[in-house]
Amino acid sequence: MNPTRTLLPMLGHTRGGRSAATCHFKCGDACVKPDCNNSSNAYFRDIADSALSRRQMLGLGAIGASALVVGPQLFGAPPASAAEVAVAGKHGSHGGKLGFQAIDPVSRSVDTMTVPEGYDWHSIIRWGDPLFKRSPEFDAQNQTARKQAEQFGYNCDYLDIIVDKYSGRTGVLVANHEYTNEDMMFDADWFEANKDEARRIAMNAHGFSVVEVSRKKNDKKWTYVQGGERNRRITMQTEFTVDGPAAGSDLLKTAADRTGTKILGTLNNCAGGTTPWGTVLSGEENIDQYFRGRGTAEEARYGIAAKATERGWEDTDPRFGLHHEGFENEANRFGWVVEIDPQNPKSIPVKHTNLGRFKHEGANVRIAKNGKAVAYSGDDSRFEYIYKFVSSGTYRKNDRRHNMTLLSDGDLYVAKFAGNSPAAEIDGSGALPSDGAFDGTGTWLPLVRGGKSMVDGMSVEEVLVYTRLAADKIGATKMDRPEDVEPSPVSGKLYVALTNNSDRGKAGKEGATEQNPRVANRDGHVLELTEAGNDATATKFTWNILLVAGDPKVNSSTYFSGYPAQKVSPISCPDNLAFDSAGNLWISTDGAPGTIGYSDALHKVTLTGKDRGRVEQFLAVPTGAETCGPVIHDKDGSVFVAVQHPGEGGSFAQPASLFPDFVAAPGKVKKGQFYGPRPSVVQVFTERQGNNGNGHGHGHGNGHGKH
Ligand code: FEO
Ligand code: CA
Ligand code: CA
């Protein structure tokens, strides 16, 4: 065994807040490649990339988070220093049914879940856990593609726990599997000798899992049900159907599918959304990294390079090589929003072309006053756009079959923003303009309306398959990597996580704008958007920035809607959004270790009242991990997260994390034995009833789920 060998060589440098391994495996090194959007559809402004002035020095307390420090210390990683574990002041949380005291930010070397006092955690399901009655147990040394197809996949991202109303003690857990970390999944020597099988394992570790969960009476803890009737794995071999105006288009036909309506598999499924009718939407995001291109302009606009891919799937399955005759269009069959019915394991999942093709982070639906289903979606790359789809049909309560057709036919729009402050007052530092707010108005520009293309020179099919190019043409607004775009179920306001954009203000790139007010935006921001008349079908909106993220202790450019910065938890790289029953916003992060230096986290943000803008950290994930898919069951005293890529940067032989089982110290591990991290779904819960959990009990879990 050669523990130092990397299976997929990394480029050795990254930008923004992620580790090199995250950049490499998750996005295909998108952050070190040129931006794909070179259109000149928005105005440019000269921005002085001046050093930010320090606005205030904040005095912070020094109370350590309650955490079990396990993994990296065993491997010689530096322990949490006093400087690393700078802390936010303690304060109780208000609103919603989850009472907690914000935890202190956690050193990135802490290899466990850190949760508030009075809460505990356990893993519900982990990579490799068997889903069906006769599925094989996980054995990393003897993994096969066939086994992986019957086991929970890798790197869970979108997550929901859909509780059966009739029981309250049963339900389904739905999770996306965004991508694979071959370095951590495979012994390096075995990988070299078994590349085809390793690639097929990786293909089967992508996709979705649907798995039944249950809990005992008077027990908060959910466990998964092996062999549950609704259990399902969706992999790269699962057949999807295609609907909407581009279904059957020549642009979607290949040698393996002359109809352009049957697609095997789904790729890089990142975030998603559960619809009001109970299905799950999922965004196919960084699809470019899986395909070897031919060098066309359309491929370039989607980031597909005309060279061999690092994963090499094109050598195992010809459809991943667009240079292979008959498969020129295969990449056009990915980059969609897909819909699955988690209640019916025999249902055929759908790719909805009417929502456009781009690097969908996810999609979230709001039912408008007139009954139309409105789906919002962000294109998560630097300088990309925010979209919305408005259905032609209307929602019918308790008519699931009908509602599952709503995303098949409708209008597609892209957002154009305008600020209301003089351009000269937006200096790129994050300093507020003289009217005291980053705010303004906006328009949803139609791309497809009434079944017709609204883009000169492009057919409806072309607009939907090459949506980025269509949006360039009509002057959409370039944003700082739109991740989750999610309407509040309480207020209807839309929240947009703009995770970061290290390129804003660089030579030849767009500078600061009121809607993206910082150059070299490392920490990201969150934007609040109100549709005109609070009507989701409106074509006009107003907007304001809710928070400009960062660590206020060291960064003067942060903003929390006027809430005192010294009283918030530091937050960076907002990614996934969720709401609790009171309408508080919950934000998970992806990239904080590389920016503010703390582990990725889950935060609660109060949106209304005197505490508007207050950010309170609820949990931190283990070393190397990203916090994904937050699900807030606050009435039930539970929060669920997908812990994605724990230990990223380590390897099979030298894991950087032992999460979630902490099975052995390295000195006791036999050569070749797997003891490394397993991406997992975690439940955080308080045993106390009602609106508390403050200051009682213990603050960490043992990490051993019952399986
Ligand atoms: Fe897969 Fe945009 O995060
Ligand atoms: Ca303004
Ligand atoms: Ca994401």
XYZ file of C-alpha atoms and ligand atoms in Angstrom:
712
model
C 0.000 0.000 0.000
C 1.199 3.464 -0.786
C -0.539 5.759 1.649
C 0.786 8.908 0.064
C -0.568 8.277 -3.401
C -3.614 10.274 -4.392
C -6.037 8.545 -6.678
C -7.070 11.669 -8.489
C -4.227 14.178 -8.492
C -5.276 17.605 -7.328
C -4.105 20.753 -8.928
C -2.486 21.836 -5.712
C -4.123 25.186 -5.251
C -7.592 26.436 -4.543
C -9.435 29.664 -4.038
C -12.255 30.645 -1.784
C -13.007 28.743 1.341
C -12.672 25.092 0.491
C -10.000 22.505 0.947
C -8.170 21.336 -2.150
C -9.898 17.978 -1.883
C -13.348 19.541 -1.765
C -12.632 21.649 -4.819
C -11.321 18.655 -6.649
C -13.906 15.987 -5.934
C -17.006 18.122 -5.495
C -16.783 20.638 -8.298
C -14.047 19.310 -10.542
C -11.732 22.141 -9.465
C -14.210 24.718 -10.669
C -12.579 27.293 -8.430
C -9.240 27.173 -10.205
C -10.712 27.154 -13.688
C -11.694 30.299 -15.531
C -15.222 31.543 -14.903
C -17.579 30.190 -17.535
C -19.572 33.396 -17.821
C -17.642 35.729 -20.075
C -20.749 37.449 -21.370
C -20.851 41.223 -21.204
C -24.507 41.391 -20.314
C -24.019 43.425 -17.153
C -22.236 46.717 -16.722
C -18.705 46.813 -15.449
C -17.367 49.207 -12.928
C -13.865 49.990 -11.874
C -13.433 48.928 -8.325
C -10.468 49.713 -6.182
C -9.612 46.448 -4.476
C -8.617 48.385 -1.443
C -7.729 46.898 1.865
C -10.778 46.832 4.080
C -10.702 49.212 6.963
C -11.178 47.711 10.356
C -14.509 49.016 11.553
C -14.607 47.837 15.039
C -12.820 45.653 17.493
C -15.153 43.333 19.251
C -14.712 42.014 22.701
C -15.629 38.347 22.875
C -15.901 35.950 25.755
C -13.793 32.905 26.267
C -16.069 30.025 27.013
C -15.183 26.838 25.203
C -17.725 24.831 23.236
C -18.707 21.525 24.671
C -17.163 19.065 22.296
C -15.475 15.709 22.245
C -12.101 16.173 20.591
C -11.110 12.966 18.933
C -9.639 12.454 15.539
C -6.937 14.681 14.159
C -5.056 14.928 17.409
C -4.348 11.260 16.999
C -2.724 12.004 13.689
C -0.621 14.890 14.853
C -2.854 17.682 13.573
C -2.470 20.797 15.636
C -4.755 20.931 18.638
C -7.279 23.696 18.980
C -5.365 26.700 20.172
C -6.859 29.445 22.238
C -6.645 31.713 19.230
C -8.371 29.187 17.007
C -11.230 28.750 19.389
C -12.195 32.362 19.689
C -15.729 32.405 20.885
C -18.956 34.259 20.662
C -20.743 35.408 23.751
C -23.292 33.009 25.170
C -26.882 33.932 24.850
C -30.176 32.118 24.887
C -32.137 31.702 21.677
C -35.665 32.934 21.144
C -38.393 32.075 18.669
C -39.229 28.650 17.332
C -39.514 25.630 19.549
C -35.830 24.883 19.877
C -34.341 26.573 22.876
C -30.571 26.544 22.925
C -27.576 28.562 23.879
C -25.447 29.343 20.866
C -22.294 27.268 20.855
C -18.931 28.856 20.393
C -17.370 28.486 16.953
C -15.410 25.260 16.808
C -11.838 24.661 15.779
C -11.623 22.855 12.459
C -9.472 20.203 14.094
C -12.331 19.027 16.319
C -13.434 15.707 14.854
C -16.931 15.283 16.125
C -20.341 16.869 16.132
C -20.530 19.810 18.514
C -24.043 20.547 19.714
C -25.562 22.857 22.340
C -25.801 21.904 25.966
C -28.862 19.801 26.592
C -28.660 18.176 23.173
C -27.301 14.858 22.016
C -26.724 13.358 18.583
C -26.515 10.060 16.784
C -25.968 8.941 13.228
C -29.079 7.521 11.568
C -27.414 6.113 8.475
C -23.918 6.054 7.056
C -22.216 5.478 3.732
C -22.443 1.756 2.984
C -25.278 0.867 5.342
C -27.404 -1.885 3.716
C -30.840 -0.792 2.526
C -32.607 -3.994 1.536
C -33.365 -7.242 3.337
C -30.518 -9.231 1.855
C -28.142 -6.353 1.141
C -24.545 -7.046 2.128
C -23.026 -5.390 5.162
C -20.532 -2.632 4.472
C -16.985 -3.899 3.987
C -14.694 -1.245 2.572
C -12.014 -3.831 1.796
C -14.355 -5.868 -0.339
C -16.631 -3.317 -1.898
C -18.246 -3.981 -5.282
C -20.516 -1.983 -7.558
C -23.319 -4.478 -6.961
C -23.042 -4.085 -3.209
C -22.885 -0.294 -3.411
C -26.128 -0.249 -5.405
C -27.855 -1.776 -2.360
C -26.195 0.454 0.215
C -26.471 4.074 1.274
C -24.413 6.208 -1.133
C -21.590 8.641 -0.510
C -21.603 12.359 0.383
C -25.210 12.977 1.308
C -26.307 16.578 0.647
C -30.021 17.351 0.307
C -31.940 15.752 3.118
C -35.493 15.467 4.282
C -37.229 13.390 6.901
C -40.827 13.060 5.749
C -42.874 11.802 8.678
C -45.990 9.737 7.966
C -48.925 11.770 9.221
C -50.908 8.695 10.143
C -48.317 7.394 12.564
C -45.889 10.100 13.614
C -43.416 7.310 14.327
C -42.641 6.199 10.785
C -41.500 8.018 7.668
C -38.933 8.191 4.919
C -35.491 9.707 4.886
C -34.488 11.068 1.487
C -30.900 12.013 0.723
C -28.943 13.039 -2.346
C -25.484 11.616 -2.928
C -23.650 14.446 -4.593
C -20.233 13.059 -5.374
C -17.520 10.600 -4.364
C -14.092 10.957 -2.731
C -12.139 8.132 -4.305
C -9.104 8.908 -2.152
C -11.043 8.096 1.003
C -13.194 5.299 -0.419
C -10.546 3.050 -1.931
C -7.228 1.552 -1.027
C -4.838 3.192 -3.489
C -3.262 -0.043 -4.746
C -6.622 -1.712 -5.191
C -7.912 1.306 -7.086
C -5.001 1.230 -9.512
C -5.582 -2.459 -10.229
C -9.381 -2.242 -10.457
C -10.212 1.086 -12.049
C -13.291 -0.039 -13.953
C -14.891 -1.597 -10.903
C -13.903 1.390 -8.749
C -15.566 3.739 -11.227
C -18.713 1.624 -11.235
C -18.744 1.683 -7.451
C -18.420 5.460 -7.583
C -21.259 5.692 -10.110
C -23.455 3.651 -7.801
C -22.469 5.795 -4.815
C -23.974 8.830 -6.604
C -27.727 9.485 -6.865
C -30.334 9.205 -4.143
C -31.318 7.041 -1.242
C -34.836 6.703 0.052
C -35.031 4.756 3.269
C -37.756 4.212 5.795
C -37.160 5.421 9.335
C -39.013 4.709 12.528
C -38.891 5.473 16.216
C -40.263 3.906 19.316
C -43.087 5.421 21.297
C -41.853 8.283 23.463
C -38.437 8.087 21.834
C -37.103 10.970 19.794
C -34.405 8.944 18.085
C -35.085 7.858 14.550
C -33.401 4.759 13.181
C -33.467 3.463 9.639
C -35.357 0.355 8.634
C -33.348 -2.133 6.602
C -35.734 -3.731 4.146
C -38.377 -0.999 4.448
C -41.043 -1.209 1.744
C -40.233 2.226 0.368
C -36.458 1.817 0.445
C -34.818 2.670 -2.827
C -31.457 3.434 -4.343
C -31.230 5.605 -7.420
C -27.857 5.299 -9.166
C -26.317 6.027 -12.560
C -28.179 2.979 -13.861
C -31.679 4.099 -12.834
C -33.951 5.113 -15.696
C -35.351 8.650 -15.679
C -37.970 10.007 -18.014
C -37.807 13.504 -19.483
C -40.684 15.954 -19.681
C -41.252 19.537 -20.707
C -40.581 21.299 -23.997
C -37.103 19.823 -24.536
C -38.214 16.206 -24.067
C -37.474 14.316 -27.260
C -35.369 17.164 -28.641
C -32.561 16.251 -31.002
C -30.306 17.945 -28.460
C -31.056 15.126 -26.017
C -30.755 12.119 -28.344
C -27.866 9.679 -28.191
C -26.943 6.352 -29.720
C -28.358 4.672 -26.614
C -31.589 6.689 -26.568
C -32.974 7.646 -29.959
C -36.065 9.106 -28.301
C -34.315 11.757 -26.211
C -36.658 10.887 -23.353
C -34.946 8.094 -21.400
C -31.865 8.910 -19.380
C -29.887 6.610 -17.147
C -28.928 8.203 -13.869
C -28.558 11.568 -12.215
C -25.303 13.349 -11.364
C -23.866 15.598 -8.683
C -27.215 16.065 -6.952
C -26.625 18.843 -4.521
C -29.441 20.580 -2.700
C -33.142 20.158 -3.359
C -36.560 20.776 -2.011
C -39.585 18.822 -0.930
C -42.665 19.962 -2.848
C -46.021 20.814 -1.271
C -47.286 17.578 -2.825
C -44.623 15.484 -1.119
C -42.187 14.697 -3.895
C -38.531 15.642 -3.763
C -36.737 17.917 -6.206
C -32.997 17.720 -6.618
C -30.525 19.842 -8.557
C -27.938 18.290 -10.874
C -25.073 20.645 -10.191
C -21.417 20.313 -11.226
C -21.996 17.953 -14.130
C -19.150 19.231 -16.273
C -16.470 17.281 -14.415
C -17.898 13.923 -15.523
C -17.683 14.512 -19.268
C -14.831 14.705 -21.734
C -15.868 17.380 -24.195
C -15.146 18.295 -27.784
C -14.406 21.995 -27.336
C -17.717 23.511 -28.433
C -18.847 26.934 -27.229
C -21.856 25.398 -25.506
C -19.660 22.935 -23.640
C -17.324 25.742 -22.588
C -20.214 27.796 -21.213
C -21.023 24.829 -18.981
C -17.396 24.271 -17.967
C -16.914 21.029 -19.907
C -13.288 20.724 -21.019
C -12.063 18.981 -24.154
C -9.698 16.709 -22.304
C -9.745 13.476 -20.358
C -11.584 13.776 -17.041
C -9.887 13.049 -13.754
C -12.497 10.430 -12.896
C -11.974 8.723 -16.238
C -15.518 7.451 -16.473
C -15.351 7.916 -20.250
C -12.902 4.993 -20.332
C -15.321 2.724 -18.490
C -18.606 3.856 -20.051
C -18.357 5.534 -23.474
C -21.303 7.846 -22.873
C -19.125 10.052 -20.660
C -16.939 10.867 -23.662
C -18.737 13.430 -25.821
C -16.083 12.785 -28.457
C -17.452 9.254 -28.843
C -19.687 8.975 -31.882
C -23.327 8.910 -30.909
C -22.757 10.410 -27.441
C -22.142 14.040 -28.383
C -25.321 15.043 -26.514
C -24.894 12.969 -23.368
C -23.937 15.977 -21.210
C -27.139 17.747 -22.318
C -29.018 15.043 -20.435
C -27.638 16.280 -17.107
C -27.882 19.670 -15.415
C -31.629 19.444 -14.775
C -33.952 19.520 -11.815
C -35.191 16.004 -11.153
C -38.314 14.978 -9.242
C -38.774 11.705 -7.401
C -41.684 10.298 -5.474
C -40.241 8.906 -2.252
C -43.477 7.123 -1.377
C -43.416 4.891 -4.451
C -40.207 2.952 -5.036
C -41.435 1.800 -8.437
C -42.109 5.309 -9.756
C -39.970 6.566 -12.619
C -38.154 9.768 -11.649
C -38.457 12.736 -13.984
C -36.067 15.328 -15.397
C -37.965 18.601 -15.874
C -36.611 20.476 -18.873
C -38.953 23.427 -18.374
C -36.861 24.525 -15.361
C -33.819 24.993 -17.598
C -30.402 23.418 -17.703
C -27.577 24.855 -15.653
C -25.662 23.959 -12.500
C -28.768 23.728 -10.374
C -28.007 23.943 -6.688
C -31.535 22.767 -5.955
C -35.122 23.907 -6.420
C -37.808 25.008 -3.999
C -41.511 25.426 -4.656
C -43.972 27.986 -3.350
C -47.647 27.876 -4.270
C -48.748 31.342 -5.452
C -52.007 32.995 -4.450
C -53.557 31.913 -7.748
C -52.484 28.301 -7.185
C -49.561 28.210 -9.591
C -46.463 26.347 -8.515
C -43.405 28.585 -8.545
C -39.999 26.890 -8.406
C -36.893 28.911 -7.565
C -33.391 27.753 -8.403
C -29.849 29.120 -8.299
C -27.021 28.369 -10.710
C -24.102 27.824 -8.370
C -21.031 29.146 -10.103
C -19.310 32.482 -9.920
C -21.191 35.201 -11.836
C -24.213 33.026 -12.556
C -27.911 33.665 -12.252
C -31.105 33.076 -10.256
C -34.135 31.600 -11.995
C -37.795 30.962 -11.365
C -40.357 28.767 -13.069
C -44.099 29.487 -12.944
C -46.407 26.595 -13.764
C -49.240 26.811 -16.275
C -51.455 24.584 -14.175
C -52.566 25.121 -10.619
C -52.073 23.171 -7.443
C -54.882 20.923 -6.259
C -54.894 19.891 -2.652
C -54.747 16.114 -2.196
C -54.321 15.433 -5.926
C -50.776 14.191 -6.005
C -50.996 12.735 -9.499
C -52.087 16.081 -10.923
C -49.578 18.081 -8.892
C -46.758 15.915 -10.179
C -47.442 17.347 -13.655
C -47.121 20.987 -12.552
C -43.402 21.321 -13.273
C -43.838 19.948 -16.781
C -45.351 23.050 -18.345
C -44.882 26.738 -17.599
C -42.786 29.867 -17.938
C -39.111 30.299 -17.097
C -37.597 33.574 -15.877
C -34.188 34.838 -14.804
C -33.527 37.613 -12.303
C -32.231 41.101 -13.088
C -31.321 43.252 -10.074
C -30.939 47.013 -9.691
C -29.582 48.839 -6.664
C -31.123 52.076 -5.405
C -27.945 53.743 -4.156
C -25.466 55.701 -6.283
C -22.936 53.354 -7.840
C -20.111 55.427 -6.372
C -21.294 54.526 -2.875
C -20.773 50.818 -3.497
C -17.014 50.755 -3.098
C -16.461 47.002 -2.805
C -15.475 47.137 0.857
C -18.874 46.112 2.154
C -19.417 49.564 3.695
C -23.106 50.449 3.641
C -24.215 53.182 1.246
C -25.633 56.407 2.686
C -29.225 55.151 2.659
C -28.132 52.497 5.142
C -28.975 49.408 3.113
C -27.896 47.283 0.243
C -31.277 47.171 -1.446
C -33.190 47.864 -4.597
C -35.611 46.477 -7.111
C -35.628 43.756 -9.706
C -37.357 42.137 -12.619
C -37.908 38.555 -13.622
C -36.937 38.498 -17.297
C -38.819 35.882 -19.317
C -36.812 33.221 -21.123
C -39.774 31.053 -22.111
C -43.347 32.287 -21.821
C -46.575 30.789 -23.101
C -44.600 27.994 -24.751
C -42.581 30.479 -26.814
C -38.937 31.449 -26.654
C -38.400 35.017 -25.505
C -34.768 34.998 -26.607
C -33.898 36.169 -30.096
C -32.292 33.523 -32.246
C -32.935 30.635 -29.882
C -35.700 28.040 -30.022
C -37.498 26.940 -26.859
C -35.439 23.749 -26.872
C -32.219 25.722 -27.189
C -33.212 28.092 -24.395
C -33.896 25.166 -22.086
C -30.827 23.092 -22.972
C -28.446 26.064 -23.133
C -30.136 28.207 -20.527
C -26.937 29.945 -19.442
C -26.405 31.239 -22.977
C -30.023 32.364 -23.214
C -29.818 34.225 -19.905
C -26.601 35.929 -21.040
C -28.431 37.283 -24.072
C -31.251 38.930 -22.182
C -29.128 40.622 -19.548
C -29.525 38.597 -16.366
C -27.595 39.746 -13.297
C -24.360 38.022 -12.357
C -24.421 36.892 -8.752
C -21.887 35.538 -6.246
C -22.582 31.796 -6.563
C -26.292 31.365 -5.792
C -26.717 28.264 -3.657
C -30.073 27.604 -1.979
C -32.924 29.890 -3.073
C -35.733 29.194 -0.679
C -39.087 30.859 0.059
C -40.100 31.205 3.691
C -43.207 29.138 4.352
C -44.225 31.767 6.901
C -43.670 35.108 5.118
C -43.304 34.086 1.474
C -40.103 36.117 1.247
C -37.342 34.478 -0.734
C -33.898 33.904 0.761
C -30.856 33.502 -1.451
C -27.568 32.120 -0.133
C -24.731 33.680 -2.144
C -21.900 31.580 -0.882
C -18.817 33.514 -2.083
C -17.047 34.812 -5.166
C -13.330 35.316 -4.879
C -13.243 36.669 -8.443
C -15.565 39.631 -8.011
C -13.636 42.787 -8.808
C -10.720 41.010 -10.419
C -9.298 42.416 -13.640
C -11.791 41.872 -16.451
C -14.508 40.723 -14.059
C -17.549 42.525 -12.803
C -16.855 44.658 -9.757
C -18.979 45.279 -6.708
C -22.673 45.947 -7.236
C -25.269 46.774 -4.624
C -26.561 43.189 -4.755
C -22.995 41.780 -4.563
C -21.280 44.535 -2.597
C -17.885 43.072 -1.806
C -14.963 42.474 -4.099
C -13.022 39.248 -3.451
C -16.096 38.037 -1.600
C -14.727 35.182 0.492
C -17.487 34.897 3.071
C -20.653 35.381 1.004
C -23.948 37.041 1.852
C -27.651 36.298 2.122
C -30.208 38.249 0.145
C -33.877 38.690 0.985
C -36.272 39.127 -1.934
C -39.929 40.143 -1.785
C -42.131 39.515 -4.795
C -44.367 42.446 -5.749
C -47.569 42.154 -3.752
C -46.067 39.028 -2.166
C -47.329 37.296 -5.318
C -44.920 34.539 -6.350
C -45.936 34.932 -9.999
C -45.043 38.637 -10.093
C -42.442 39.835 -12.565
C -41.195 42.620 -10.261
C -39.595 42.394 -6.846
C -37.746 44.339 -4.213
C -34.695 43.047 -2.427
C -32.276 43.786 0.397
C -29.228 42.089 1.813
C -30.039 40.365 5.098
C -26.483 39.682 6.136
C -22.984 40.120 4.818
C -21.157 37.148 6.272
C -17.826 36.834 8.002
C -16.227 36.928 11.416
C -16.955 40.399 12.804
C -14.026 40.056 15.158
C -11.540 40.255 12.316
C -13.607 41.526 9.404
C -15.136 44.980 9.337
C -17.213 44.308 6.231
C -19.865 42.177 7.918
C -23.473 43.288 8.338
C -26.338 41.674 10.220
C -29.331 43.852 9.383
C -28.331 46.238 12.132
C -28.077 43.623 14.869
C -24.936 44.246 16.959
C -22.091 42.370 15.312
C -20.408 41.640 18.627
C -23.395 39.525 19.626
C -23.561 37.191 16.636
C -21.844 33.922 15.883
C -19.307 34.266 13.057
C -20.661 32.788 9.829
C -19.109 32.201 6.419
C -20.036 30.653 3.063
C -23.821 30.249 3.477
C -25.066 27.263 1.495
C -28.232 25.374 2.460
C -31.272 27.089 3.945
C -34.204 25.856 6.014
C -36.903 27.315 8.222
C -38.320 26.364 11.592
C -41.997 26.515 12.493
C -41.712 30.149 13.613
C -40.117 31.212 10.333
C -36.568 31.613 11.597
C -33.982 31.023 8.913
C -31.428 28.251 9.414
C -28.228 28.405 7.405
C -25.660 25.678 6.931
C -22.202 26.540 5.695
C -19.683 25.083 3.270
C -16.211 26.508 3.361
C -15.886 28.228 6.727
C -12.667 26.358 7.652
C -10.912 28.021 4.721
C -12.209 31.512 5.432
C -12.956 32.234 9.081
C -10.998 29.182 10.208
C -13.765 27.373 12.064
C -15.581 24.152 11.276
C -18.614 24.350 9.052
C -21.738 25.003 11.027
C -25.472 25.345 11.260
C -26.824 28.699 12.390
C -30.221 30.045 13.292
C -31.011 33.567 12.097
C -33.898 35.560 13.546
C -35.716 37.411 10.762
C -38.271 39.537 12.573
C -38.524 41.759 15.618
C -35.772 43.420 17.600
C -33.457 40.466 17.142
C -33.629 40.512 13.341
C -30.200 39.631 12.002
C -29.116 37.755 15.108
C -27.013 34.732 14.095
C -26.695 31.906 16.615
C -24.592 28.843 15.977
C -26.412 25.590 16.705
C -23.866 22.968 15.743
C -20.545 22.292 14.083
C -19.626 19.286 11.962
C -16.442 17.206 12.255
C -13.062 17.836 10.684
C -13.175 18.319 6.937
C -16.959 18.087 6.721
C -19.556 20.404 5.238
C -22.959 20.900 6.854
C -25.755 19.976 4.460
C -29.475 19.469 4.207
C -30.600 20.964 7.473
C -34.060 19.751 8.470
C -35.609 21.553 11.432
C -38.274 19.634 13.346
C -38.311 22.164 16.139
C -41.717 21.154 17.449
C -40.221 17.729 17.949
C -36.941 18.894 19.449
C -34.853 17.616 16.543
C -32.530 18.921 13.875
C -31.155 16.697 11.139
C -28.078 17.349 9.047
C -26.188 15.528 6.339
C -22.529 15.443 7.274
C -20.828 15.536 3.920
C -17.175 14.665 3.224
C -15.936 14.285 6.822
C -12.150 13.947 6.791
C -11.773 15.407 3.334
C -8.115 15.873 2.593
C -7.256 12.564 4.223
C -7.018 9.232 2.481
C -8.132 5.634 2.871
C -4.817 4.768 4.529
C -4.483 7.991 6.501
C -7.936 9.226 7.375
C -8.264 12.750 8.726
C -11.504 11.866 10.515
C -12.901 8.838 12.287
C -16.475 10.120 12.201
C -19.043 8.843 13.003
C -17.957 5.615 14.689
C -14.491 6.416 16.034
C -13.764 2.707 15.763
C -10.060 2.558 16.478
C -6.956 4.512 17.182
C -4.512 4.295 14.273
C -1.982 2.342 16.282
C -4.496 -0.452 16.666
C -5.568 -0.585 13.078
C -4.454 -3.503 10.970
C -2.885 -2.811 7.634
C -5.565 -2.383 5.017
C -8.381 -2.151 7.526
C -10.850 0.648 6.939
C -11.558 2.870 9.868
C -11.982 6.134 8.063
C -14.904 8.493 7.953
C -18.343 7.704 6.574
C -20.590 10.504 5.328
C -23.723 10.223 7.461
C -27.116 11.603 8.302
C -27.143 12.848 11.894
C -30.031 13.621 14.202
C -29.456 16.203 16.929
C -32.104 16.081 19.584
C -33.040 17.153 23.051
C -34.756 14.761 25.386
C -36.461 17.659 27.070
C -39.937 18.520 25.926
C -41.051 21.847 24.578
C -39.152 25.057 24.215
C -35.968 24.360 26.071
C -32.810 22.406 26.154
C -30.892 25.235 27.732
C -28.095 24.483 30.045
C -28.975 20.968 31.074
C -27.626 17.568 30.328
C -24.504 16.891 28.289
C -23.432 18.359 25.036
C -21.994 15.611 22.913
C -23.019 12.277 21.555
C -21.208 9.001 21.435
C -21.580 8.786 17.710
C -22.721 5.194 17.615
C -26.007 4.830 15.876
C -27.966 1.606 16.170
C -28.157 -0.074 12.821
Fe -22.961 21.395 -4.304
Fe -23.511 24.467 -4.713
O -23.005 23.138 -3.631
Ca -29.452 51.193 -1.004
Ca -24.498 23.218 -1.757
